[in-house]
Coordinates of C-alpha atoms in Angstrom, one line a residue:
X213 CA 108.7 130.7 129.6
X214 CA 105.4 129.5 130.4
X215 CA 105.4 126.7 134.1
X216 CA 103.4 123.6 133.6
X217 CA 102.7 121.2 136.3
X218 CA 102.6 118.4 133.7
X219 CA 104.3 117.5 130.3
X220 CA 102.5 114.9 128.2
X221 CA 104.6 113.1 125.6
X222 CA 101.8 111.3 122.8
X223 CA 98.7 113.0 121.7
X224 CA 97.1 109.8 120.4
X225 CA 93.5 109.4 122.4
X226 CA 95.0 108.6 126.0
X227 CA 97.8 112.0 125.6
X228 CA 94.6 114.5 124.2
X229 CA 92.1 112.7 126.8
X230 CA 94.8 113.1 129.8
X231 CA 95.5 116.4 129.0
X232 CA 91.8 117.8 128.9
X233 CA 91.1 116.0 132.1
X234 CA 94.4 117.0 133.7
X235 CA 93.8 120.6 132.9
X236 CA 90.0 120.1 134.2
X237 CA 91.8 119.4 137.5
X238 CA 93.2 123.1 137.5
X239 CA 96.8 121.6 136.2
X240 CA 98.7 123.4 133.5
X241 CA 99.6 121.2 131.3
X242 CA 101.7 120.9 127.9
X243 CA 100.7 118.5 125.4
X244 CA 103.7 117.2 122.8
X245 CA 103.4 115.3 120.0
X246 CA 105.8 114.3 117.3
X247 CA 103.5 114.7 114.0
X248 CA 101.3 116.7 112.7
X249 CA 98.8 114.3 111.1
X250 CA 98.7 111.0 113.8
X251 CA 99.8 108.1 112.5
X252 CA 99.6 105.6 115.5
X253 CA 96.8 103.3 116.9
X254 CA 94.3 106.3 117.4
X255 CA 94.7 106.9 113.9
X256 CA 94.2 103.1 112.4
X257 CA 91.4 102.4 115.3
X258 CA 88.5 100.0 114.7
X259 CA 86.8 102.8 117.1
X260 CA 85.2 99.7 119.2
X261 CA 84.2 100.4 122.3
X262 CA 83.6 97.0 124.1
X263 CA 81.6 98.3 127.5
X264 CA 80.3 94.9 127.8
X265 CA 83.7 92.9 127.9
X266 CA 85.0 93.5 131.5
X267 CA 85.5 89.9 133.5
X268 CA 86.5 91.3 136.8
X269 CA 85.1 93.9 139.2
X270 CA 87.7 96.6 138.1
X271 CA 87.1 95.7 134.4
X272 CA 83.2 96.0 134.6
X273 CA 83.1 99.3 136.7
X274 CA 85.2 101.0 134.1
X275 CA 83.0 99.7 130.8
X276 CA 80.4 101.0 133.0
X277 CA 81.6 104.3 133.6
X278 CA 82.7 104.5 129.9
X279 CA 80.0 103.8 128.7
X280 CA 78.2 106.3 131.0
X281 CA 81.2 108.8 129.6
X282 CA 80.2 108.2 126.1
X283 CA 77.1 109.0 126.3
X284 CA 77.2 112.6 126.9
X285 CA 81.0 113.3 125.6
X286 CA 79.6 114.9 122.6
X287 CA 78.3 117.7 124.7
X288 CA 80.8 117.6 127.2
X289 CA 83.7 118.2 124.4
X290 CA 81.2 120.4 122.5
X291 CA 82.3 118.1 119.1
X292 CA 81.1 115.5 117.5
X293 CA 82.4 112.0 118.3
X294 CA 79.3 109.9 116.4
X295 CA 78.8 107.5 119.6
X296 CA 76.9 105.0 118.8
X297 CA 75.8 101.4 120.0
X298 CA 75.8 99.1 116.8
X299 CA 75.2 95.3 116.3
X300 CA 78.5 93.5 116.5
X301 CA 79.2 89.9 114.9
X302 CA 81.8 87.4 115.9
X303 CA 82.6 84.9 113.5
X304 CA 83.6 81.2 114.5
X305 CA 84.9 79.3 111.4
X306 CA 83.4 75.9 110.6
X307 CA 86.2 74.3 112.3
X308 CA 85.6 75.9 114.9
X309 CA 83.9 74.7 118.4
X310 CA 80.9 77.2 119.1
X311 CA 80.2 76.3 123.0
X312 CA 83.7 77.1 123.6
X313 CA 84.1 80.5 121.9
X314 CA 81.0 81.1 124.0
X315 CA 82.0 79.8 126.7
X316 CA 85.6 82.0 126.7
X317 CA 82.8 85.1 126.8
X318 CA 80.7 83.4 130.1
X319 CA 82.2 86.0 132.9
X320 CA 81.9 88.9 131.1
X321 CA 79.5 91.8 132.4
X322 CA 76.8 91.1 129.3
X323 CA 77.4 88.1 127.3
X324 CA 77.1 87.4 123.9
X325 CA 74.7 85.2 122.6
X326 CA 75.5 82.3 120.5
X327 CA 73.7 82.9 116.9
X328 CA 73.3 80.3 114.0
X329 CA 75.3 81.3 110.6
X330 CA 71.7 82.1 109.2
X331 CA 71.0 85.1 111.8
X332 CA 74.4 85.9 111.4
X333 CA 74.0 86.5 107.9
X334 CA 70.5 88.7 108.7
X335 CA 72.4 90.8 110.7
X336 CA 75.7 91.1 108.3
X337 CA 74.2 90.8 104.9
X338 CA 78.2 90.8 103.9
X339 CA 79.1 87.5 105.4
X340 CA 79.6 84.3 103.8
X341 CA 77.6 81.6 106.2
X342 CA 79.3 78.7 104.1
X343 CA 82.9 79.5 106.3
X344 CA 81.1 79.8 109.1
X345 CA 80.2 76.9 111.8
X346 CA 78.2 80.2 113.8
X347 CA 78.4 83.2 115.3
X348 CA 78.9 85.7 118.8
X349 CA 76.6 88.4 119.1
X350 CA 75.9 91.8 121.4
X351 CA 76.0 95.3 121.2
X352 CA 79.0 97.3 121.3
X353 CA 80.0 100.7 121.2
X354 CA 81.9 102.7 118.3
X355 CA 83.0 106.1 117.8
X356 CA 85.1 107.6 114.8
X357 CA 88.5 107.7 116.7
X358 CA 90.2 110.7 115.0
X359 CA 87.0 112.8 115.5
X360 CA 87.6 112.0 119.8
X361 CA 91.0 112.9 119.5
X362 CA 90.2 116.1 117.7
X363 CA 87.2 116.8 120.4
X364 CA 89.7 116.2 123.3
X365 CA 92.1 118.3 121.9
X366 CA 90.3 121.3 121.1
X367 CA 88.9 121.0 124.8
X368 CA 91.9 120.6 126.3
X369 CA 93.4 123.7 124.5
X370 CA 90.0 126.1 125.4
X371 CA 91.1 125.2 128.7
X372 CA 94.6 126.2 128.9
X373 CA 96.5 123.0 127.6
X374 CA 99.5 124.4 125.7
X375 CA 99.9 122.2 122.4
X376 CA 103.1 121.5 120.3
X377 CA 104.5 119.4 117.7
X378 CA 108.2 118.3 118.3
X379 CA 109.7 114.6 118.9
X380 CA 111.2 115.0 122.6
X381 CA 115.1 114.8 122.2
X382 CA 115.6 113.8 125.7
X383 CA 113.9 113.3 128.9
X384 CA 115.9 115.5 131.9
X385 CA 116.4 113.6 135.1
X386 CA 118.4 114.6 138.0
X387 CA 120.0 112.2 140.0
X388 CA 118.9 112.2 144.0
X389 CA 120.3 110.1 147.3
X390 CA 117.2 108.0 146.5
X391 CA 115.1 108.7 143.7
X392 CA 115.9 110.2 140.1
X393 CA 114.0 113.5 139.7
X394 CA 112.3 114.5 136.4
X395 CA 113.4 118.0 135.6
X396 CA 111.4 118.6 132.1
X397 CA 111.6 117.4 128.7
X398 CA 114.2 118.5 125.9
X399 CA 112.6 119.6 122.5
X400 CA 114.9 120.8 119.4
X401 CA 117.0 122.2 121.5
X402 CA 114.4 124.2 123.9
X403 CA 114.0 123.0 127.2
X404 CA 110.7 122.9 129.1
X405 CA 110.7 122.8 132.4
X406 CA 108.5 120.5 134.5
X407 CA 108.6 118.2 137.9
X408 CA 106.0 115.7 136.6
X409 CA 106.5 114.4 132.5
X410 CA 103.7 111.3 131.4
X411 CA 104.1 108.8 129.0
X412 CA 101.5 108.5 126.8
X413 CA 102.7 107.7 123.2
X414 CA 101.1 104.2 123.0
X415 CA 103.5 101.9 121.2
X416 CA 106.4 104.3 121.5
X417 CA 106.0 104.2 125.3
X418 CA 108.2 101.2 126.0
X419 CA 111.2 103.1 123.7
X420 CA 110.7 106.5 125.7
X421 CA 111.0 104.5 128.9
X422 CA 113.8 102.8 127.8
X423 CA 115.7 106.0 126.8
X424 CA 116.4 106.8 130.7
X425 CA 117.2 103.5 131.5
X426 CA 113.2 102.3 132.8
X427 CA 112.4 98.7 131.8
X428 CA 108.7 98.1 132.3
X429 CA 106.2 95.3 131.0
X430 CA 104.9 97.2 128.2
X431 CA 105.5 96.1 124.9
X432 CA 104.4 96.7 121.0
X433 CA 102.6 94.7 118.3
X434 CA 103.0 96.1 114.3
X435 CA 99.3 96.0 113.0
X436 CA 98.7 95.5 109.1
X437 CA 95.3 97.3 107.7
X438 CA 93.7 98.1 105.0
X439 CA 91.8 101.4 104.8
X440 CA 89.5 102.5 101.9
X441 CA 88.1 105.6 101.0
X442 CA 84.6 106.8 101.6
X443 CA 82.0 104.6 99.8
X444 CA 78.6 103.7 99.8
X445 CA 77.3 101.5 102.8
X446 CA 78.5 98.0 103.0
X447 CA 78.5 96.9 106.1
X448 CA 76.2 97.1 109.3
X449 CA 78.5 95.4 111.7
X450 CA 81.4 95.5 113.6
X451 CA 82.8 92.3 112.6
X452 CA 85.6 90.4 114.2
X453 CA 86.6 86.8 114.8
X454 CA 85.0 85.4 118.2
X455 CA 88.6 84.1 119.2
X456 CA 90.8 86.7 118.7
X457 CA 94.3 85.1 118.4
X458 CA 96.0 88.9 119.1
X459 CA 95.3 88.4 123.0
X460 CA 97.0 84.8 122.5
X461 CA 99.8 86.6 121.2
X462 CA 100.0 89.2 123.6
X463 CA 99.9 87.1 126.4
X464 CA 102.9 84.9 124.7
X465 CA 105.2 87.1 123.8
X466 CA 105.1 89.2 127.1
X467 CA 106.5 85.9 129.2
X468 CA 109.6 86.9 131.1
X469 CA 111.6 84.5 129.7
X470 CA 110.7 86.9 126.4
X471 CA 111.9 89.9 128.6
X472 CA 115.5 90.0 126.8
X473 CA 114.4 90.4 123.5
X474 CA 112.4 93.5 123.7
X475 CA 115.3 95.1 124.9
X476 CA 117.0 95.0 121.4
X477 CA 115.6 95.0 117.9
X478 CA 116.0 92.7 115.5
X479 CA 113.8 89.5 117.4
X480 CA 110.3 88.3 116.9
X481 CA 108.7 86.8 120.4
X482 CA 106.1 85.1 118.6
X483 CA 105.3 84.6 115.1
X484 CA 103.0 87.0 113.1
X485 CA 99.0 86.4 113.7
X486 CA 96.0 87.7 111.2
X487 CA 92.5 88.1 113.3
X488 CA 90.1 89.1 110.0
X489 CA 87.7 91.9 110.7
X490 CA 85.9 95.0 109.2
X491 CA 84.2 97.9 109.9
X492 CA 82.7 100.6 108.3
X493 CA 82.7 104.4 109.7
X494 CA 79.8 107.0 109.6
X495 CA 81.6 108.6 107.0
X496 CA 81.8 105.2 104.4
X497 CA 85.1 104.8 104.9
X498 CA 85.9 100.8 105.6
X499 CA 88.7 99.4 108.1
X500 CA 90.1 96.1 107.3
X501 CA 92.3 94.0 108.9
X502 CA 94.7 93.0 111.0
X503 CA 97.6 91.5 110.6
X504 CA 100.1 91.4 114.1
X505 CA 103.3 91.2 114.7
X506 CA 106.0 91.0 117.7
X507 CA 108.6 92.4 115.8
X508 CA 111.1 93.9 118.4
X509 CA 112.1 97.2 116.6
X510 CA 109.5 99.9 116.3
X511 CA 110.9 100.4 112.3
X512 CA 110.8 97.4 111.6
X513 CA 110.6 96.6 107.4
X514 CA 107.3 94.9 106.9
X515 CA 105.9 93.8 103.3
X516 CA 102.9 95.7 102.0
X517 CA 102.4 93.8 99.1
X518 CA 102.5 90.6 101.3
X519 CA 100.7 92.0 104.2
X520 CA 97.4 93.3 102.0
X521 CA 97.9 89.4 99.9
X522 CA 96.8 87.9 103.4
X523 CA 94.1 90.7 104.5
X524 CA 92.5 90.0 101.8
X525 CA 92.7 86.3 101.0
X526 CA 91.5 86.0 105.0
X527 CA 88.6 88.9 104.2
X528 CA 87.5 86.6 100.9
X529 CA 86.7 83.7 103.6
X530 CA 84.2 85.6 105.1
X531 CA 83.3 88.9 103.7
X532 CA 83.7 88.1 99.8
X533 CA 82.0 91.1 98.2
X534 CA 84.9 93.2 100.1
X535 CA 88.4 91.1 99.2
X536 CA 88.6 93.5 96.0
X537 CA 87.2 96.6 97.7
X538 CA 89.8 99.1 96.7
X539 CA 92.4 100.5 99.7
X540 CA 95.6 101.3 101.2
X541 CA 98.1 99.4 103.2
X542 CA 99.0 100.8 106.2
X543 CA 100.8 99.9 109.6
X544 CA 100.8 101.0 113.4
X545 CA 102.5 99.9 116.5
X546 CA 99.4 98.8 119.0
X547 CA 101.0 99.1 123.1
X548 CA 99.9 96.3 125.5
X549 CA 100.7 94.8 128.7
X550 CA 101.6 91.6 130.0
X551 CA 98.3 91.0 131.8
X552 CA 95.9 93.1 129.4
X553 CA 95.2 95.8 132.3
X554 CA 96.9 99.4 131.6
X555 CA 100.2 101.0 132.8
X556 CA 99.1 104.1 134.6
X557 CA 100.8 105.9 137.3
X558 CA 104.5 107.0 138.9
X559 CA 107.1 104.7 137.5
X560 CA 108.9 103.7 140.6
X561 CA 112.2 105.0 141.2
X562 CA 111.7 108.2 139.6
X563 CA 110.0 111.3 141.0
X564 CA 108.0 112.9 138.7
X565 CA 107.8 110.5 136.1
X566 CA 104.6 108.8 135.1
X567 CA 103.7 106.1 132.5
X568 CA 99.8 106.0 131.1
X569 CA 99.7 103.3 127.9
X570 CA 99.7 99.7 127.5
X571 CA 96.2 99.4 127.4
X572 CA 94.5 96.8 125.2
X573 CA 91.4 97.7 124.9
X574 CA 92.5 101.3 124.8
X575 CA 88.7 102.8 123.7
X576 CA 86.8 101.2 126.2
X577 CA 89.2 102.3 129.6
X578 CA 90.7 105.7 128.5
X579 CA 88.0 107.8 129.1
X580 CA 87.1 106.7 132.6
X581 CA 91.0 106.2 133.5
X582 CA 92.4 110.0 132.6
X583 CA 89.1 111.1 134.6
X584 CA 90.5 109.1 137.1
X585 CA 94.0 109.6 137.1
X586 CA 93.6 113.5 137.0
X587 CA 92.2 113.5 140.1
X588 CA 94.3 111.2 141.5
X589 CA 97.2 113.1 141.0
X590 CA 95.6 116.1 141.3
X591 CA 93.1 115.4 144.8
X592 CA 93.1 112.3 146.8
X593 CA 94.1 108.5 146.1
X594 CA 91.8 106.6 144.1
X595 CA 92.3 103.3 144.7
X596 CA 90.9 101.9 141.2
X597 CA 94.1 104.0 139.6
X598 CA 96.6 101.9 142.4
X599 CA 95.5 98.9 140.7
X600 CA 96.8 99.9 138.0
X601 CA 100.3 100.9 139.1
X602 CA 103.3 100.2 136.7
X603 CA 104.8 98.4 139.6
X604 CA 102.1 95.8 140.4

């Protein structure tokens, strides 16, 4: 059998992206993932990629350098990813107190500018400027997610990445007079050898972890959406609420005194949030959403009759022409962290055994992280990847 330096469990956009840049690196490297036809985050992706947003240094050197990446990925990956830079509108209900939405936006690297519900409108011809009291507005990057992951993976396979599709069974360790070693992963029955195994399987992550006994601060939301098919052009815009109550709930539900209940199924941290939005790809086809949940079991039961009800009512509010649009329910787990940076490197006690998920805005730092990361692991320490240690 074939010796890889690397196993990499999740080939969503930060398992395909890893693996390409891994292999880059020199590193053999097997790529696993559970379907055939993704049906994760990467899959139900607005494909927003928000190079403006970072408030910190580490933040705004790594929407530069994606940003930088995006621009020639296409012909890096020799695919098409349609990059593109497209207007994109915040909406602040009339309620709602526009000098403080703007001012939750002051520190980051390009800030939006406050617009009235009229120029919204000129920009979005879609929205409804009665429910609005104004508006955020910059530019923001978008790609068409599953075409990226498709790009990364044929890549990462013309350089030597080995892909299968298999749910790993179990996760071999060996037990050591300090660390646990990783020996290699466990697939129907088939073992594959390796002293290095990284989780990337986004919302799974915090499952896989928990299968060999590793409790880190990385946890799940269950995202509601509705997706249409193809259709004529509706929408300009990348539109989303300017105060997104998903980070709110993030931030909540990960509180330690929280910690217990991820451990089991069967609790809800925080109750269920709806953040109304929209988008429409190159191709026609329209993203609307999303509902989230802290629902502590990965299957959780969720309604879609009830789900796709409250899509739509909160869609009518702003975007009336599209409540009725015709579409399909669909859900998603959506990994984060407790302090919205990433997980990314060895998960302490174990040699061998890395963690690279929980990142929540996972479009925007992927690309420059696994460029990162692969050389980190592969040359010297890069001290941008430390700061992103699971044990920080």
């Amino acid at each position: 059998m074939r010796s890889f330096d690397f196993l990499v469990i999740g080939g969503g956009i930060g398992g395909v992206a890893l693996s390409y840049e891994l292999a880059r690196q020199g590193l053999q490297v097997l790529l696993i993932e559970q379907s055939v036809n993704l049906t994760g985050a990467s899959r139900f992706s607005y494909g927003g990629v928000a190079y403006w947003a970072g408030t910190t240094p580490l933040t705004r050197q790594l929407g530069a350098e994606s940003f930088t990446k995006y621009e020639q990925l296409s012909d890096e990956l020799e695919s098409e990813i349609q990059f593109r830079v497209l207007d994109l509108v915040m909406t602040i209900p009339v309620e709602g107190d526009v000098t403080q939405a703007a001012h939750a936006y002051a520190h980051c690297a390009a800030p939006p500018s406050v617009i009235s519900p009229v120029i919204a409108k000129e920009l979005e011809p879609q929205l409804n400027p009665d429910a609005l009291g104004g508006a955020l507005t910059c530019r923001h990057g978008h790609i068409e997610p599953m075409l990226t992951v498709e790009a990364y993976r044929r890549a990462a396979e013309t350089l030597g990445v080995e892909v299968i599709v298999a749910k790993v069974e179990t996760i071999k360790i060996q037990d050591g007079l300090g660390d646990r070693y990783i020996q290699g992963v466990n697939v129907h029955q088939v073992d594959y050898p390796s002293r290095n195994v990284i989780i990337a399987a986004g919302g799974l992550s915090r499952w896989l972890l928990s299968s060999v006994g590793v409790n880190l601060p990385i946890y799940f939301t269950h995202a509601e959406l509705i997706e249409t098919a193809p259709m004529d052009p509706c929408l300009r815009t990348l539109v989303l609420p300017a105060q997104i109550q998903r980070v709110g709930l993030e931030t909540l539900s990960s509180r330690p005194e929280f910690e217990h209940f991820w451990d089991q199924p069967g609790h809800e941290p925080m109750p269920s949030i709806l953040d109304p939005g929209g988008i429409q790809f190159c191709n026609g086809r329209l993203l609307l959403g999303q509902i989230s949940s802290t629902l502590t079991d990965p299957q959780a039961n969720l309604n879609p009759s009830t789900g796709e009800m409250a899509i739509r009512t909160a869609i009518g509010e702003i975007l009336p022409a599209l409540k009725d649009v015709a579409g399909t329910w669909h859900r998603c787990l959506v990994a984060f962290s407790r302090d919205q940076l990433p997980l990314v490197g060895k998960v302490p006690g174990y040699e061998g055994l890395h963690v690279f998920s929980g990142f929540s805005n996972p479009l925007t730092l992927i690309p420059p992280v696994a460029q990162r990361f692969a050389a980190h692991v592969a040359r010297t320490t890069d001290d941008l990847i430390v700061q992103l240690h699971p044990g920080r």
